[in-house]
Amino acid sequence: MHYSILLFFLIVAVISISVFVYVFLTSKQSDNNTTGMANPLQKRFWFILILLVILGIFASVTIPKSPYYLFADEQPKAVVHVAAMQFNFFMSDSAIDPKMPKGEDSITFNTNELVEFRVTSLDVNHGFAIYNASNKLIAQTQAMPGYVNRLRFKFKEPGTYHIFCLEYCGMAHQLMRTTFTVK
Amino acid sequence: MCKDFILSICIIVCSQSLVYCQSSAGWKEEVNVYNKIYDAPITMVSGKKTSINTLAETKPLIIALVFTRCYGICTPLLLQLKESLPYKHDERKYEVLVVSFDSRDKLKDMQRLRNQLQLNANSNWKFAITDSISRLVASVGFNPVWHEKIKQFEHDALLVGVNSQGYISKKLIGLRSENDLSMMISSINNIFTPTYRLPGKSAMLSCFNYNPVTGKNTPGIGLLLIALPAILSMLVLIVINKLVHRKEEI
Amino acid sequence: MTSRLKKITSLWITTVLLLFVISIILGITMRFNQAEVIRLSPITFYTDMTVHGLTMIGIWFVAGMAAVNFIMERYVKTSKFVNILALVLTVVGVLMFWASTFIGKFHAGWTFLYPLPFKVMWSAWATPLFLYSLAVLAVGWLIWCISLIAAMLKKYSITQVFAWQYFKKGPKEETPPFILISMITLVGIVTCLITAIVLVVLLFAEYYSKGTFVNDALLMKNLTYFFGHAIANEMLYLGLAVIYEMFAEISGRPKWKTTWYVSLAWNCTLFFILTAFFHHLYMDFVQPEGLQILGQLASYLASLPAAGVTVFSIVVAVYRTKINWTLANLLFFIGVMGWVVGGLGAVIDATISNNFVLHNTLWVPAHFHTYNAMGNVLFSLGFFYWFSVNFSNSRHSEKLSALKLFLLIVGGIGFLAAFYIGGADSIPRRYSNYPAEFVHAKTLALIGGVFASIYLIGILIFFVNITRRCVKILFSQSA
Ligand code: HEM
Ligand SMILES: [Cu+2]
């Protein structure tokens, strides 16, 4: 997923740069006899239409894959309450008291079971980003004070997963993290 | 000058309206959600014996925990529930079960309560007592405290939503809006809402109020604030245009 | 053209370039700290980051404004007083902001996302000073925009200034593309500055109410990104207005003329740019789904008119056409190229299903640095270069041109590549130090820092040349 995005980007970037370079070279080679366009701001209906169609296809393919629709019609097997707080994550099977936040020392799920994270924050905005065993970002949601975000996910591979804060939250933001295990 | 003035108006208006929404019980609603409720055997006013899970299997439940000698919140809670539920909600999607958590309550006390509320004819409301009060209240995270002096329990106004598999899908504490009730009915019917607000924070400036009946968000005051700059800048444009051309005429 | 305006513009250029060099040095410092070549405390790092971000946004915004103001004088009479006032308020605002950060250690990031500014991890006075500095900047810029809008409306009717007459057959009057684009952009900027003021008022309300008034986090996030997204985009459009006017002129080609579809495209932009900001809240599931999808569609559509029309126009204007290439129009041309590449990175990130794994990774600084450092900056540099050469009676010295471009391009590509690869590697943005799990992070930071230094050398040559000429203009008797 991650590198294919990069690859896709590289391909389209190289194509566009080549077009520019080519066009530049044609300008360099042209002599005084070529007149060029009198007004470059003329109709180009086709160009815009093609762009519109490409973007339309792109949108209709990607929108259904949005995370809001993930596993919406299944019952979760495990529910974890997450309270983010400068500069810690509390995770627990039971609800977390904001006055005395306490989490469990270790959290474990089974592979392929549907897990629901109920994520909130007790102070500022934080991020709740799940990294798999090879440290790639696979799912995330924001932790916003006053709101609970429900992120549903199934973990396919066993291992240790890390959670990092991905919304800047102050001077120890880079240290804000925790883990859970999938077996 | 002008800014200070606007500022103070803002503060006054806002602080006035905020006094109403102070409560900090938000997190308690999360306690025990998604746990199984204790499958307590219950006796209904009709004398029929059954259990909570058996009832829930036929129709998802909204359980209200009350005691009949309550001087406080119990009656208002039930009255409000009675007033809010018939509108908009499909009776096939839920059933209300009123259970006493006071061992002094007998079937005839529950019967009296039902009469008081004029719910005799309503088959969607069930009144019951149980022998396993302590296990039931523990399974939903409810802690009434007995005060010997006033002979009263100190307790929250609690509604528990139980889906047909017997899981607690949502809890509501306190007298709550119709929206929250609707969200509870959605949740006991296993309809997923990706998010919800916690009660107790300022709700005045929120952008959206989620309405689970229609599944839609209705704009709140907050949204107006987002649209305001765009509207203001159009006004600025029109005003400048007027001013500029008036000068010309003179 | 009055010599007063030239002097003010020279002052703007000198100020912008000076602040740019300082901010780049802060940027390189950040990269080297992430590479652990140097060691700063996290507070120092995040203070640097806050200063770098807001200063950069501020200077490239005013650079575009100063250029637009200068060119607008060709069509209408603009107020020199307001221009100076904006300069003074900008300098005062930046100094206040720097005091709150460098001295007070305020470090909530340039987006100062509520409620972070109130979790005081710095001197208590730094928060209000920061908010006041924002207010000073916003008010100064608002006055400037309104004065330019008023100047245009004095000469052109509303219909004409938005080029609506092109929707009818055989339009009688003409609207120069420069006027159309400036107007659309300035209206957008006014909207976003008003948002900034609403935001600051809400923050002050909470600050001075001492806890009786509490803001809603979702609303504040929406307002923050409405403002932040809009200003970052509109400042690019200021640069485009300059290109629509100057590219043909510098290239020795006939002037560009508005057509009906250019008018339609830019009028649409006004709307899309104000709704595209929803893409900053994709990972806030509390935002209603409808708005999330609107965000994706608006982000896609925003690229159509502005990019589709402008990019295509530049390309066909150059294709097989004899052009008088100078450093100025080369910078414009390369800048448009950088803008396209950055835009591609942005469209990828504005797709919700990609955003799920890219949001707040280094992909974000990757794409916005592409269309800033390799796009907008080059637009403005092109203008600065043309302006300083043209009005200081100095001969074109094209000697260093190739070297300067080489340094900018090579430095820029290396610096950006390190960001893009980091983003695909899921490395978080805004981390003062990288956890050991991210094995390539430090190496990438080092590469980024080294290439950014190459870019800086290119900028320094520009800085010396351009400011020398600008100082000459500033102290010349007549012009
Ligand atoms: C070659 C020159 C530049 C260098 C070396 C540089 C470096 C950096 C670095 C290292 C960061 C922090 C990245 C992170 O999140 O880990 C950053 C952030 C940023 N930069 Fe630059 N940058 C440069 C040019 C620019 C330009 C031209 C702009 C113009 C708008 C800009 C605007 C920003 C902004 C807005 C941020 C975000 C700050 C924040 O997260 O609060 N930068 N830059
Ligand atoms: Cu955090």
Short mmCIF file of N, CA and C in Angstrom, two decimals, chain A residues 81-172:
data_model
loop_
_atom_site.label_atom_id
_atom_site.label_comp_id
_atom_site.label_asym_id
_atom_site.label_seq_id
_atom_site.Cartn_x
_atom_site.Cartn_y
_atom_site.Cartn_z
N HIS A 81 -11.37 0.86 25.38
CA HIS A 81 -11.52 2.29 25.61
C HIS A 81 -10.14 2.91 25.63
N VAL A 82 -9.98 4.01 24.88
CA VAL A 82 -8.69 4.67 24.82
C VAL A 82 -8.86 6.11 25.27
N ALA A 83 -8.09 6.51 26.26
CA ALA A 83 -8.09 7.91 26.67
C ALA A 83 -6.67 8.44 26.47
N ALA A 84 -6.52 9.44 25.60
CA ALA A 84 -5.21 10.02 25.37
C ALA A 84 -5.06 11.22 26.28
N MET A 85 -3.86 11.43 26.78
CA MET A 85 -3.62 12.53 27.71
C MET A 85 -2.15 12.86 27.61
N GLN A 86 -1.81 14.16 27.63
CA GLN A 86 -0.40 14.52 27.52
C GLN A 86 0.42 13.72 28.53
N PHE A 87 1.30 12.88 28.30
CA PHE A 87 1.77 12.37 27.02
C PHE A 87 1.72 10.86 27.12
N ASN A 88 0.48 10.36 27.19
CA ASN A 88 0.22 8.96 27.51
C ASN A 88 -1.04 8.46 26.85
N PHE A 89 -1.10 7.17 26.62
CA PHE A 89 -2.37 6.56 26.22
C PHE A 89 -2.82 5.62 27.33
N PHE A 90 -4.08 5.73 27.75
CA PHE A 90 -4.64 4.74 28.65
C PHE A 90 -5.55 3.85 27.83
N MET A 91 -5.34 2.54 27.92
CA MET A 91 -6.20 1.62 27.19
C MET A 91 -6.76 0.61 28.17
N SER A 92 -8.06 0.39 28.06
CA SER A 92 -8.67 -0.50 29.03
C SER A 92 -9.91 -1.15 28.45
N ASP A 93 -10.23 -2.36 28.98
CA ASP A 93 -11.47 -3.02 28.56
C ASP A 93 -12.68 -2.31 29.12
N SER A 94 -12.49 -1.61 30.24
CA SER A 94 -13.64 -0.93 30.84
C SER A 94 -13.45 0.57 30.67
N ALA A 95 -14.51 1.30 30.93
CA ALA A 95 -14.47 2.73 30.71
C ALA A 95 -13.45 3.39 31.62
N ILE A 96 -12.95 4.54 31.17
CA ILE A 96 -11.85 5.18 31.89
C ILE A 96 -12.34 6.45 32.57
N ASP A 97 -12.11 6.52 33.87
CA ASP A 97 -12.54 7.69 34.64
C ASP A 97 -11.58 8.85 34.39
N PRO A 98 -12.07 9.97 33.87
CA PRO A 98 -11.14 11.06 33.56
C PRO A 98 -10.46 11.63 34.80
N LYS A 99 -11.08 11.47 35.97
CA LYS A 99 -10.44 12.02 37.18
C LYS A 99 -9.29 11.14 37.64
N MET A 100 -9.43 9.83 37.44
CA MET A 100 -8.36 8.92 37.83
C MET A 100 -8.11 7.97 36.68
N PRO A 101 -7.56 8.47 35.58
CA PRO A 101 -7.40 7.58 34.43
C PRO A 101 -6.44 6.44 34.75
N LYS A 102 -6.87 5.25 34.39
CA LYS A 102 -6.03 4.06 34.63
C LYS A 102 -6.18 3.15 33.43
N GLY A 103 -5.09 2.59 32.98
CA GLY A 103 -5.18 1.65 31.88
C GLY A 103 -4.66 0.29 32.29
N GLU A 104 -4.81 -0.67 31.40
CA GLU A 104 -4.26 -1.98 31.70
C GLU A 104 -2.82 -2.05 31.23
N ASP A 105 -2.05 -2.94 31.88
CA ASP A 105 -0.64 -3.02 31.53
C ASP A 105 -0.44 -3.62 30.15
N SER A 106 -1.24 -4.61 29.85
CA SER A 106 -1.06 -5.20 28.52
C SER A 106 -2.42 -5.51 27.92
N ILE A 107 -2.48 -5.33 26.61
CA ILE A 107 -3.72 -5.55 25.89
C ILE A 107 -3.42 -6.55 24.79
N THR A 108 -4.27 -7.54 24.65
CA THR A 108 -4.04 -8.59 23.65
C THR A 108 -5.32 -8.86 22.87
N PHE A 109 -5.17 -9.03 21.56
CA PHE A 109 -6.30 -9.44 20.73
C PHE A 109 -5.93 -10.71 19.98
N ASN A 110 -6.95 -11.35 19.41
CA ASN A 110 -6.69 -12.48 18.53
C ASN A 110 -6.64 -11.99 17.09
N THR A 111 -5.96 -12.74 16.25
CA THR A 111 -5.94 -12.35 14.85
C THR A 111 -7.34 -12.47 14.26
N ASN A 112 -7.61 -11.56 13.35
CA ASN A 112 -8.86 -11.57 12.59
C ASN A 112 -10.13 -11.39 13.41
N GLU A 113 -10.00 -10.98 14.68
CA GLU A 113 -11.24 -10.66 15.38
C GLU A 113 -11.50 -9.17 15.26
N LEU A 114 -12.77 -8.79 15.23
CA LEU A 114 -13.10 -7.38 15.04
C LEU A 114 -12.92 -6.64 16.36
N VAL A 115 -12.05 -5.63 16.34
CA VAL A 115 -11.77 -4.85 17.54
C VAL A 115 -12.32 -3.46 17.35
N GLU A 116 -12.96 -2.93 18.37
CA GLU A 116 -13.41 -1.54 18.30
C GLU A 116 -12.65 -0.72 19.32
N PHE A 117 -12.00 0.36 18.85
CA PHE A 117 -11.35 1.30 19.75
C PHE A 117 -12.27 2.49 19.94
N ARG A 118 -12.53 2.84 21.18
CA ARG A 118 -13.34 4.03 21.45
C ARG A 118 -12.40 5.10 21.97
N VAL A 119 -12.06 6.04 21.09
CA VAL A 119 -10.93 6.91 21.35
C VAL A 119 -11.40 8.30 21.75
N THR A 120 -10.90 8.78 22.87
CA THR A 120 -11.17 10.16 23.24
C THR A 120 -9.92 10.76 23.86
N SER A 121 -9.99 12.05 24.16
CA SER A 121 -8.84 12.70 24.78
C SER A 121 -9.29 13.39 26.05
N LEU A 122 -8.40 13.45 27.03
CA LEU A 122 -8.75 14.11 28.28
C LEU A 122 -8.21 15.53 28.34
N ASP A 123 -7.38 15.92 27.36
CA ASP A 123 -6.92 17.32 27.37
C ASP A 123 -6.93 17.92 25.96
N VAL A 124 -5.82 17.85 25.23
CA VAL A 124 -5.76 18.47 23.91
C VAL A 124 -6.05 17.43 22.82
N ASN A 125 -6.01 17.84 21.56
CA ASN A 125 -6.15 16.88 20.47
C ASN A 125 -4.91 16.00 20.38
N HIS A 126 -5.14 14.72 20.23
CA HIS A 126 -4.05 13.78 19.99
C HIS A 126 -4.39 12.94 18.78
N GLY A 127 -3.39 12.19 18.31
CA GLY A 127 -3.67 11.22 17.26
C GLY A 127 -3.57 9.82 17.84
N PHE A 128 -4.29 8.88 17.23
CA PHE A 128 -4.21 7.49 17.66
C PHE A 128 -3.91 6.68 16.41
N ALA A 129 -2.62 6.38 16.20
CA ALA A 129 -2.21 5.76 14.95
C ALA A 129 -1.62 4.39 15.24
N ILE A 130 -2.15 3.39 14.55
CA ILE A 130 -1.72 2.01 14.80
C ILE A 130 -0.67 1.61 13.76
N TYR A 131 0.49 1.17 14.25
CA TYR A 131 1.58 0.73 13.38
C TYR A 131 1.73 -0.78 13.53
N ASN A 132 1.89 -1.47 12.42
CA ASN A 132 2.02 -2.93 12.50
C ASN A 132 3.44 -3.33 12.88
N ALA A 133 3.69 -4.64 12.90
CA ALA A 133 4.98 -5.12 13.42
C ALA A 133 6.15 -4.64 12.58
N SER A 134 5.91 -4.31 11.29
CA SER A 134 7.03 -3.75 10.53
C SER A 134 6.97 -2.23 10.49
N ASN A 135 6.31 -1.65 11.49
CA ASN A 135 6.29 -0.19 11.67
C ASN A 135 5.72 0.59 10.50
N LYS A 136 4.66 0.04 9.90
CA LYS A 136 3.94 0.79 8.88
C LYS A 136 2.59 1.20 9.47
N LEU A 137 2.20 2.41 9.14
CA LEU A 137 0.92 2.93 9.63
C LEU A 137 -0.22 2.20 8.92
N ILE A 138 -1.11 1.56 9.69
CA ILE A 138 -2.19 0.83 9.03
C ILE A 138 -3.57 1.38 9.32
N ALA A 139 -3.74 2.13 10.39
CA ALA A 139 -5.06 2.69 10.70
C ALA A 139 -4.89 3.83 11.69
N GLN A 140 -5.77 4.81 11.62
CA GLN A 140 -5.68 5.89 12.60
C GLN A 140 -6.99 6.62 12.75
N THR A 141 -7.10 7.29 13.89
CA THR A 141 -8.20 8.24 14.09
C THR A 141 -7.68 9.31 15.02
N GLN A 142 -8.45 10.38 15.17
CA GLN A 142 -8.03 11.46 16.05
C GLN A 142 -8.64 11.27 17.44
N ALA A 143 -7.96 11.75 18.45
CA ALA A 143 -8.53 11.77 19.80
C ALA A 143 -8.86 13.21 20.11
N MET A 144 -10.16 13.50 20.19
CA MET A 144 -10.58 14.89 20.37
C MET A 144 -11.30 15.04 21.70
N PRO A 145 -10.94 16.03 22.50
CA PRO A 145 -11.62 16.18 23.79
C PRO A 145 -13.12 16.41 23.61
N GLY A 146 -13.91 15.72 24.40
CA GLY A 146 -15.36 15.91 24.33
C GLY A 146 -16.05 15.00 23.34
N TYR A 147 -15.29 14.26 22.55
CA TYR A 147 -15.90 13.39 21.54
C TYR A 147 -15.28 12.00 21.62
N VAL A 148 -16.04 11.00 21.21
CA VAL A 148 -15.50 9.65 21.14
C VAL A 148 -15.51 9.21 19.68
N ASN A 149 -14.36 8.83 19.17
CA ASN A 149 -14.28 8.28 17.81
C ASN A 149 -14.16 6.77 17.88
N ARG A 150 -14.96 6.09 17.08
CA ARG A 150 -14.93 4.63 17.11
C ARG A 150 -14.23 4.11 15.87
N LEU A 151 -13.09 3.47 16.10
CA LEU A 151 -12.30 2.92 14.99
C LEU A 151 -12.40 1.40 15.06
N ARG A 152 -12.88 0.78 13.98
CA ARG A 152 -13.00 -0.69 13.96
C ARG A 152 -11.95 -1.27 13.02
N PHE A 153 -11.30 -2.34 13.46
CA PHE A 153 -10.23 -2.90 12.64
C PHE A 153 -10.04 -4.37 12.97
N LYS A 154 -9.53 -5.12 11.96
CA LYS A 154 -9.16 -6.52 12.18
C LYS A 154 -7.67 -6.65 11.90
N PHE A 155 -6.94 -7.27 12.83
CA PHE A 155 -5.50 -7.43 12.65
C PHE A 155 -5.23 -8.81 12.10
N LYS A 156 -4.56 -8.83 10.95
CA LYS A 156 -4.41 -10.11 10.25
C LYS A 156 -3.21 -10.89 10.74
N GLU A 157 -2.14 -10.14 11.15
CA GLU A 157 -0.93 -10.86 11.52
C GLU A 157 -0.63 -10.71 13.00
N PRO A 158 -0.14 -11.80 13.62
CA PRO A 158 0.24 -11.71 15.03
C PRO A 158 1.52 -10.89 15.18
N GLY A 159 1.70 -10.31 16.36
CA GLY A 159 2.93 -9.55 16.60
C GLY A 159 2.66 -8.40 17.55
N THR A 160 3.69 -7.59 17.76
CA THR A 160 3.55 -6.42 18.61
C THR A 160 3.22 -5.21 17.75
N TYR A 161 2.14 -4.55 18.06
CA TYR A 161 1.74 -3.36 17.32
C TYR A 161 2.02 -2.13 18.18
N HIS A 162 2.45 -1.06 17.53
CA HIS A 162 2.72 0.17 18.27
C HIS A 162 1.65 1.21 17.99
N ILE A 163 1.43 2.04 18.98
CA ILE A 163 0.56 3.19 18.77
C ILE A 163 1.38 4.45 18.99
N PHE A 164 1.32 5.35 18.02
CA PHE A 164 2.01 6.63 18.19
C PHE A 164 0.99 7.74 18.12
N CYS A 165 1.33 8.86 18.78
CA CYS A 165 0.47 10.04 18.70
C CYS A 165 0.84 10.78 17.41
N LEU A 166 -0.13 11.01 16.55
CA LEU A 166 0.16 11.70 15.29
C LEU A 166 -0.47 13.09 15.22
N GLU A 167 -0.88 13.63 16.33
CA GLU A 167 -1.33 15.02 16.28
C GLU A 167 -0.49 15.78 17.28
N TYR A 168 0.20 16.81 16.80
CA TYR A 168 1.15 17.51 17.68
C TYR A 168 0.45 17.97 18.97
N CYS A 169 1.02 17.59 20.12
CA CYS A 169 0.34 17.86 21.39
C CYS A 169 1.26 18.47 22.42
N GLY A 170 2.42 18.99 21.99
CA GLY A 170 3.28 19.65 22.96
C GLY A 170 4.66 19.00 23.02
N MET A 171 5.44 19.42 24.01
CA MET A 171 6.89 19.17 23.95
C MET A 171 7.29 17.69 24.00
N ALA A 172 6.45 16.80 24.52
CA ALA A 172 6.86 15.38 24.54
C ALA A 172 6.03 14.56 23.57
#
